XYZ file of C-alpha atoms in Angstrom:
493
model
C 31.356 -9.466 -18.414
C 30.359 -13.065 -17.928
C 31.026 -16.472 -19.373
C 32.925 -19.692 -18.782
C 35.807 -21.620 -20.281
C 38.144 -19.178 -21.991
C 36.256 -16.263 -20.467
C 39.242 -14.469 -18.985
C 41.388 -14.544 -22.146
C 41.086 -13.290 -25.709
C 42.517 -14.645 -28.933
C 43.067 -12.896 -32.279
C 41.106 -13.799 -35.396
C 43.768 -16.050 -36.923
C 43.900 -18.230 -33.801
C 40.094 -18.396 -33.617
C 39.811 -19.373 -37.282
C 42.413 -22.117 -36.864
C 40.592 -23.542 -33.844
C 37.233 -23.356 -35.621
C 38.638 -25.244 -38.607
C 39.697 -28.168 -36.426
C 36.404 -28.232 -34.537
C 34.312 -27.941 -37.712
C 36.064 -30.998 -39.153
C 34.845 -33.048 -36.185
C 31.213 -31.899 -36.221
C 28.284 -32.479 -38.581
C 27.753 -29.675 -41.076
C 25.983 -26.709 -39.529
C 26.296 -27.979 -35.940
C 28.675 -25.247 -34.813
C 26.471 -22.481 -36.210
C 23.453 -23.962 -34.463
C 25.315 -24.027 -31.151
C 26.166 -20.375 -31.534
C 22.673 -19.391 -32.655
C 21.034 -21.268 -29.780
C 23.182 -19.435 -27.228
C 22.502 -16.127 -28.958
C 18.749 -16.678 -29.017
C 18.751 -17.667 -25.356
C 20.472 -14.424 -24.367
C 18.113 -12.365 -26.551
C 15.142 -14.067 -24.899
C 16.504 -13.138 -21.460
C 16.869 -9.504 -22.525
C 13.336 -9.416 -23.910
C 12.005 -10.935 -20.700
C 13.772 -8.283 -18.651
C 12.768 -5.429 -20.963
C 9.204 -6.209 -21.984
C 8.133 -9.327 -20.115
C 8.899 -11.990 -22.701
C 9.554 -13.022 -26.307
C 5.948 -13.401 -27.429
C 4.828 -10.394 -29.456
C 8.242 -8.719 -29.323
C 9.460 -6.929 -32.441
C 12.939 -8.150 -33.389
C 14.937 -6.754 -36.313
C 17.889 -8.793 -37.571
C 20.632 -6.988 -39.508
C 22.305 -9.752 -41.474
C 25.316 -9.961 -43.750
C 26.179 -12.839 -46.042
C 28.777 -14.461 -43.752
C 28.474 -16.921 -40.884
C 27.905 -14.012 -38.522
C 24.744 -13.175 -40.451
C 23.805 -16.846 -40.431
C 24.074 -16.995 -36.642
C 21.822 -13.938 -36.343
C 19.213 -15.236 -38.796
C 18.975 -18.678 -37.197
C 18.661 -17.053 -33.776
C 15.922 -14.865 -35.259
C 14.155 -18.016 -36.426
C 14.288 -19.473 -32.905
C 12.741 -16.282 -31.514
C 10.070 -16.288 -34.248
C 9.039 -19.803 -33.238
C 8.559 -18.489 -29.718
C 6.124 -15.866 -30.935
C 8.307 -12.864 -31.752
C 7.635 -10.759 -34.847
C 11.007 -11.011 -36.594
C 12.133 -9.017 -39.628
C 15.515 -9.275 -41.303
C 17.330 -6.601 -43.281
C 20.043 -8.147 -45.399
C 23.148 -6.821 -47.120
C 24.893 -8.629 -49.964
C 21.984 -11.048 -50.137
C 22.296 -12.399 -46.619
C 23.317 -15.889 -45.494
C 21.405 -18.388 -47.644
C 20.893 -21.091 -45.022
C 20.007 -18.604 -42.306
C 17.459 -16.864 -44.537
C 15.758 -20.177 -45.298
C 15.445 -20.994 -41.589
C 14.058 -17.574 -40.727
C 11.453 -17.743 -43.491
C 10.454 -21.248 -42.447
C 9.913 -19.965 -38.904
C 7.615 -17.215 -40.170
C 10.075 -14.326 -40.182
C 10.060 -11.666 -42.878
C 13.035 -10.772 -45.040
C 13.698 -7.436 -46.734
C 16.568 -6.148 -48.810
C 18.282 -3.395 -46.860
C 17.269 -0.745 -49.372
C 13.603 -0.821 -48.358
C 12.486 2.410 -46.685
C 15.097 5.122 -47.022
C 15.283 5.854 -43.294
C 14.856 2.208 -42.171
C 11.914 3.391 -40.127
C 10.882 -0.074 -39.006
C 14.103 -0.478 -37.056
C 13.167 2.368 -34.741
C 10.052 0.499 -33.601
C 11.999 -2.639 -32.649
C 12.242 -3.985 -29.132
C 15.537 -5.681 -30.002
C 17.991 -5.199 -32.871
C 20.328 -8.083 -33.618
C 23.544 -7.008 -35.367
C 24.934 -9.706 -37.653
C 26.256 -7.453 -40.399
C 29.974 -8.146 -40.178
C 31.867 -10.861 -38.323
C 35.246 -11.049 -36.615
C 37.100 -10.888 -39.928
C 35.839 -7.403 -40.742
C 38.560 -4.795 -41.314
C 38.392 -1.095 -42.053
C 35.284 1.031 -42.405
C 31.860 -0.465 -43.007
C 30.543 -0.310 -46.543
C 27.930 2.426 -47.054
C 24.954 0.061 -46.893
C 26.113 -1.534 -43.641
C 27.113 1.864 -42.216
C 23.585 3.161 -42.842
C 22.139 0.192 -40.952
C 24.567 0.771 -38.063
C 23.354 4.358 -37.836
C 19.736 3.176 -37.964
C 20.487 0.784 -35.098
C 21.784 3.745 -33.108
C 18.478 5.546 -33.656
C 16.602 2.459 -32.535
C 18.717 2.277 -29.410
C 17.958 5.923 -28.682
C 14.264 5.044 -28.994
C 14.564 2.296 -26.387
C 15.522 -0.812 -28.369
C 18.120 -3.197 -26.979
C 20.974 -3.695 -29.454
C 22.741 -7.063 -29.391
C 25.917 -7.597 -31.409
C 26.823 -11.039 -32.705
C 30.429 -11.987 -31.840
C 31.701 -8.405 -32.328
C 29.874 -5.136 -33.087
C 29.971 -4.420 -36.808
C 32.581 -1.788 -37.563
C 34.855 -2.809 -34.660
C 38.205 -4.431 -35.456
C 38.134 -7.743 -33.611
C 41.890 -7.828 -33.027
C 42.612 -4.240 -31.986
C 39.357 -2.558 -30.950
C 39.824 0.120 -33.613
C 36.638 1.814 -34.841
C 37.646 3.618 -38.053
C 34.152 4.792 -39.014
C 30.467 4.217 -38.261
C 29.948 1.170 -36.070
C 27.225 -0.537 -34.103
C 27.099 0.490 -30.446
C 25.703 -2.508 -28.603
C 24.121 -2.897 -25.211
C 25.262 -6.523 -25.184
C 27.755 -8.400 -27.344
C 27.317 -12.166 -27.431
C 30.631 -13.657 -28.511
C 31.350 -17.299 -29.272
C 34.038 -19.695 -28.121
C 36.402 -17.140 -26.612
C 36.746 -13.420 -26.093
C 38.253 -11.257 -28.836
C 40.817 -8.552 -27.976
C 38.810 -5.811 -29.692
C 36.015 -6.303 -27.166
C 38.357 -5.455 -24.293
C 40.433 -2.496 -25.474
C 40.186 0.760 -27.385
C 36.962 2.166 -28.763
C 35.778 -1.402 -29.349
C 35.328 -1.921 -25.621
C 32.971 1.055 -25.504
C 30.945 -0.201 -28.492
C 30.681 -3.745 -27.109
C 28.669 -2.945 -23.983
C 28.263 -5.958 -21.710
C 30.166 -8.898 -23.196
C 28.620 -12.356 -22.835
C 30.558 -15.482 -23.804
C 28.760 -18.515 -25.255
C 30.747 -21.726 -24.934
C 30.597 -23.602 -28.248
C 33.378 -26.070 -27.409
C 36.218 -24.072 -28.959
C 38.438 -23.813 -25.877
C 40.395 -27.098 -26.231
C 41.266 -26.236 -29.845
C 42.864 -22.854 -29.126
C 46.476 -23.924 -29.559
C 48.253 -20.565 -29.299
C 48.623 -18.492 -26.129
C 45.997 -15.751 -25.825
C 46.890 -12.258 -26.984
C 45.113 -10.717 -23.992
C 44.290 -11.940 -20.519
C 41.628 -10.023 -18.621
C 42.526 -9.326 -15.001
C 39.861 -10.855 -12.787
C 39.156 -10.559 -9.087
C 39.851 -14.266 -8.678
C 43.277 -13.999 -10.329
C 44.244 -10.977 -8.235
C 43.111 -12.764 -5.075
C 45.059 -15.903 -5.937
C 48.368 -14.079 -6.433
C 48.109 -11.243 -3.898
C 50.672 -11.869 -1.110
C 49.289 -12.495 2.360
C 51.310 -12.347 5.581
C 52.469 -15.697 6.904
C 52.783 -16.597 10.582
C 56.569 -16.532 10.260
C 56.736 -13.108 8.522
C 58.114 -9.886 9.892
C 58.341 -6.418 8.361
C 61.464 -7.346 6.416
C 60.316 -10.678 4.991
C 57.044 -9.141 3.825
C 59.075 -6.818 1.569
C 60.912 -3.519 1.918
C 60.096 -0.828 -0.651
C 62.135 2.274 -1.348
C 60.389 5.310 -2.828
C 62.210 8.146 -4.568
C 59.454 10.561 -5.518
C 58.342 14.104 -4.917
C 60.398 17.235 -4.477
C 60.270 20.541 -2.659
C 57.960 21.758 -5.444
C 55.789 18.617 -5.548
C 55.773 17.032 -2.082
C 52.266 15.674 -2.660
C 53.571 13.124 -5.163
C 55.669 11.540 -2.429
C 52.771 11.540 0.023
C 50.446 9.886 -2.501
C 52.973 7.275 -3.647
C 53.727 6.258 -0.073
C 49.990 6.159 0.659
C 49.521 3.726 -2.227
C 52.462 1.617 -1.041
C 51.116 1.355 2.510
C 47.921 -0.235 1.175
C 49.982 -2.992 -0.455
C 51.592 -6.125 0.954
C 55.089 -4.753 1.718
C 55.903 -4.597 5.425
C 58.353 -1.715 5.411
C 58.385 1.501 3.370
C 61.453 3.723 3.115
C 61.175 7.185 1.557
C 64.225 8.989 0.163
C 63.965 12.538 -1.111
C 63.254 16.206 -0.590
C 59.653 15.677 0.575
C 60.614 13.773 3.706
C 58.922 16.241 6.072
C 55.606 16.000 4.190
C 55.754 12.198 4.108
C 56.712 11.955 7.780
C 53.815 14.238 8.774
C 51.234 12.239 6.826
C 52.653 8.725 7.236
C 54.692 8.404 10.442
C 55.282 4.680 9.827
C 57.414 5.466 6.762
C 61.154 5.743 7.439
C 62.480 8.885 5.708
C 65.939 9.918 4.524
C 67.188 12.674 2.276
C 68.658 10.543 -0.533
C 68.552 7.064 -2.025
C 72.145 6.412 -0.999
C 71.132 6.852 2.662
C 67.939 4.850 2.437
C 69.279 1.511 3.598
C 68.480 -1.904 2.232
C 65.334 -2.325 0.134
C 63.955 -5.076 -2.090
C 62.452 -2.846 -4.802
C 62.364 0.813 -5.796
C 59.692 3.217 -7.030
C 60.985 6.370 -8.689
C 59.719 9.340 -10.580
C 56.458 10.909 -9.449
C 57.087 14.636 -8.922
C 60.838 14.027 -8.894
C 61.713 16.543 -11.599
C 64.190 16.115 -14.427
C 67.172 18.129 -13.207
C 70.699 16.777 -12.721
C 69.937 15.576 -9.198
C 66.828 13.695 -10.356
C 68.787 12.193 -13.240
C 71.461 10.930 -10.866
C 68.798 9.442 -8.578
C 67.121 7.500 -11.385
C 70.439 6.368 -12.842
C 71.602 5.160 -9.424
C 68.396 3.200 -8.809
C 68.478 1.576 -12.236
C 72.086 0.559 -11.663
C 71.008 -1.683 -8.770
C 70.100 -5.344 -9.165
C 66.641 -4.725 -7.694
C 63.188 -4.548 -9.305
C 62.426 -0.923 -10.184
C 59.209 0.892 -11.090
C 59.546 4.107 -13.088
C 56.745 6.641 -13.307
C 56.274 10.219 -14.555
C 59.560 12.164 -14.550
C 61.625 8.987 -14.320
C 60.080 7.830 -17.603
C 61.060 11.124 -19.215
C 64.638 10.619 -18.026
C 64.683 6.995 -19.170
C 63.490 8.118 -22.609
C 66.626 10.270 -22.797
C 68.820 7.354 -21.668
C 67.268 4.122 -23.040
C 70.527 2.278 -22.383
C 69.679 2.442 -18.667
C 66.770 0.088 -19.325
C 68.150 -2.288 -21.925
C 71.158 -3.252 -19.852
C 69.264 -4.211 -16.692
C 69.221 -7.775 -15.412
C 66.534 -7.080 -12.796
C 62.859 -6.449 -13.657
C 61.797 -2.945 -14.649
C 58.182 -1.737 -14.695
C 57.216 1.519 -16.396
C 53.768 3.048 -15.745
C 53.232 5.771 -18.377
C 50.089 7.583 -19.354
C 49.483 8.211 -23.055
C 51.854 11.167 -23.461
C 54.626 9.582 -21.424
C 54.332 6.416 -23.491
C 54.684 8.470 -26.664
C 57.757 10.136 -25.196
C 59.617 6.868 -24.731
C 58.084 4.429 -27.227
C 56.268 6.561 -29.803
C 52.526 7.275 -29.944
C 50.177 4.383 -29.255
C 48.055 3.783 -32.356
C 44.818 1.876 -32.886
C 46.560 -1.397 -31.952
C 47.280 -0.461 -28.348
C 47.980 -4.010 -27.194
C 50.434 -4.564 -30.042
C 52.150 -1.243 -29.327
C 52.611 -2.028 -25.637
C 53.912 -5.534 -26.398
C 56.426 -4.075 -28.864
C 57.591 -1.453 -26.373
C 58.140 -4.140 -23.745
C 60.299 -6.191 -26.112
C 62.202 -3.148 -27.371
C 63.187 -1.906 -23.919
C 63.344 -5.304 -22.198
C 60.953 -3.966 -19.581
C 57.348 -4.336 -18.487
C 55.055 -1.506 -19.605
C 51.770 -0.483 -17.978
C 49.886 1.895 -20.254
C 47.276 3.676 -18.166
C 43.817 4.317 -19.518
C 40.178 3.388 -19.267
C 41.411 -0.114 -20.094
C 44.913 -0.366 -18.650
C 47.266 -2.604 -20.647
C 50.259 -4.356 -19.077
C 52.821 -6.258 -21.161
C 56.175 -7.829 -20.339
C 59.240 -8.443 -22.506
C 59.066 -12.227 -22.436
C 55.347 -12.995 -22.643
C 53.179 -13.071 -25.795
C 50.152 -12.244 -23.654
C 49.260 -8.799 -22.317
C 47.042 -8.181 -19.317
C 44.068 -5.822 -19.579
C 42.437 -4.371 -16.483
C 38.860 -3.223 -17.012
C 38.129 -2.320 -13.387
C 38.892 1.375 -13.780
C 36.736 4.428 -14.270
C 37.256 7.743 -16.079
C 37.100 9.367 -12.637
C 40.679 8.157 -12.112
C 41.863 10.705 -14.663
C 42.834 13.126 -11.918
C 46.145 14.587 -10.756
C 48.099 12.268 -8.478
C 46.080 9.139 -9.209
C 49.033 7.592 -11.024
C 51.292 8.317 -8.046
C 49.011 6.147 -5.909
C 49.144 3.358 -8.486
C 52.937 3.454 -8.624
C 53.202 3.051 -4.858
C 50.821 0.094 -4.793
C 52.547 -1.664 -7.705
C 55.925 -1.052 -6.073
C 54.673 -2.644 -2.862
C 53.753 -5.756 -4.831
C 57.205 -5.779 -6.463
C 58.884 -5.566 -3.057
C 56.743 -8.480 -1.860
C 58.146 -10.639 -4.655
C 55.370 -10.430 -7.251
C 56.770 -10.506 -10.827
C 56.629 -7.181 -12.667
C 53.927 -8.221 -15.151
C 51.559 -9.426 -12.444
C 52.474 -6.592 -10.058
C 51.406 -4.068 -12.676
C 48.267 -5.962 -13.635
C 46.979 -6.619 -10.125
C 47.865 -3.141 -8.876
C 45.956 -1.639 -11.810
C 42.970 -3.837 -10.971
C 42.891 -2.848 -7.270
C 43.515 0.795 -8.171
C 40.545 0.667 -10.542
C 38.339 -0.773 -7.821
C 39.456 2.018 -5.498
C 38.503 4.585 -8.129
C 35.003 3.134 -8.356
C 34.650 3.078 -4.570
C 35.814 6.683 -4.335
C 33.477 7.759 -7.156
C 30.488 6.348 -5.276
C 31.040 8.986 -2.568
C 31.381 11.981 -4.886
C 34.072 13.697 -6.936
C 37.310 11.718 -7.079
C 40.723 13.064 -6.111
C 43.958 11.164 -5.583
C 43.499 11.486 -1.817
C 40.078 9.836 -1.980
C 41.597 7.045 -4.072
C 44.201 6.460 -1.335
C 41.410 6.365 1.241
C 39.438 3.837 -0.833
C 42.432 1.670 -1.661
C 42.330 -0.313 1.562
C 38.709 -1.236 0.923
C 39.642 -2.280 -2.603
C 42.515 -4.456 -1.377
C 40.249 -5.937 1.288
C 37.860 -6.867 -1.541
C 40.707 -8.640 -3.326
C 41.866 -10.440 -0.178
C 38.330 -11.466 0.668
C 37.676 -13.081 -2.695
C 37.785 -16.899 -2.705
């Protein structure tokens, strides 16, 4: 993903429309569309240069609706036609009048979308430009547009580059929901700011590489963003670094209550994740003390949380079980005035006792996967960001919903973080235990729960990619790669 200005944040449609209205009132008629189209054409020209050596002689097919999105695509098509491309437009609902006039004037051809039952000409294109539906599109595509989206997929399979304008048609700009046929783009060129649907859900998969064109919208976005994308620069800026005056206590002391006689590996993995973080002292309390001590001799081990000694944050839950002893452990930890991270079994127990969460004065961070989230907050629907934000407010806690795009939301912020650094390879047993340890280490070092979850998810995702480069990923290989990932964060300017 690349871009400038508002490139690390995403706003919903209503906020974008409000900002556009103010900016449009200050500009000559058509100026904003021309800015967008010029940026779009420039990116298309770069793709054609990379793919076939240049614009001249390239076959470009524009799929254009009647709205401003279609206008952007048609004007961009006209710019490419003037540079020697053979440009054809397929229109639905008549197309955008002004854009059609510009394309025809530039020598482009225009066809109603009903020509040729299988849209055969699309499959010969070097580049397909999707301007069917803009950011206001909701629900399934109409049959005519759906047929063109499917034709674009065939063109892509034949080697064409598919570029979506602002958002792929068929993708909900606010949520990332894809309720039916939709354009799957290689590149999405979006204008002014990112849209949440490009970063989460199925929409992120349909968007491909997202490129942001600055059209001057940033200063007019009055509301806070709905989503903030975790970047390497942000993680580097906020990641704690040891100071000359620090010792093991001032760097942060983390307590970990995880694992059991049945699942000692959970404790080993959580402590491994914690040791890669900024905390200077890790205390383990539980039935897996022998396994932790054998693997990580620097961790101080006791049999119970009451014997653990003073800590500055707790991690609880991975492999802990849900019996009476585990319940007492989680209840005792949540009764402290310390930041607490709950994972796995601790989330199951908290779902049975939601009052443990709502009454806390100290920060609480929950790190569920999909099924654990459903257990405590109900199933996450198409609006995953909205669901996580609502859960955070309901339980007065920060939630980190794991996934290909991890979402982190706190109870007092209108903005959720999204980490896109991960890989499907992280969907392996014990990977979440590693994440919980790392996030807990950040909590113990004084990082607020929202940022601790977001930056831990980002570094954990990097570690997954590093591990995947060496072969099949397991939680142990993620632990091994985590130090390299954190070093990447610390080394970023």
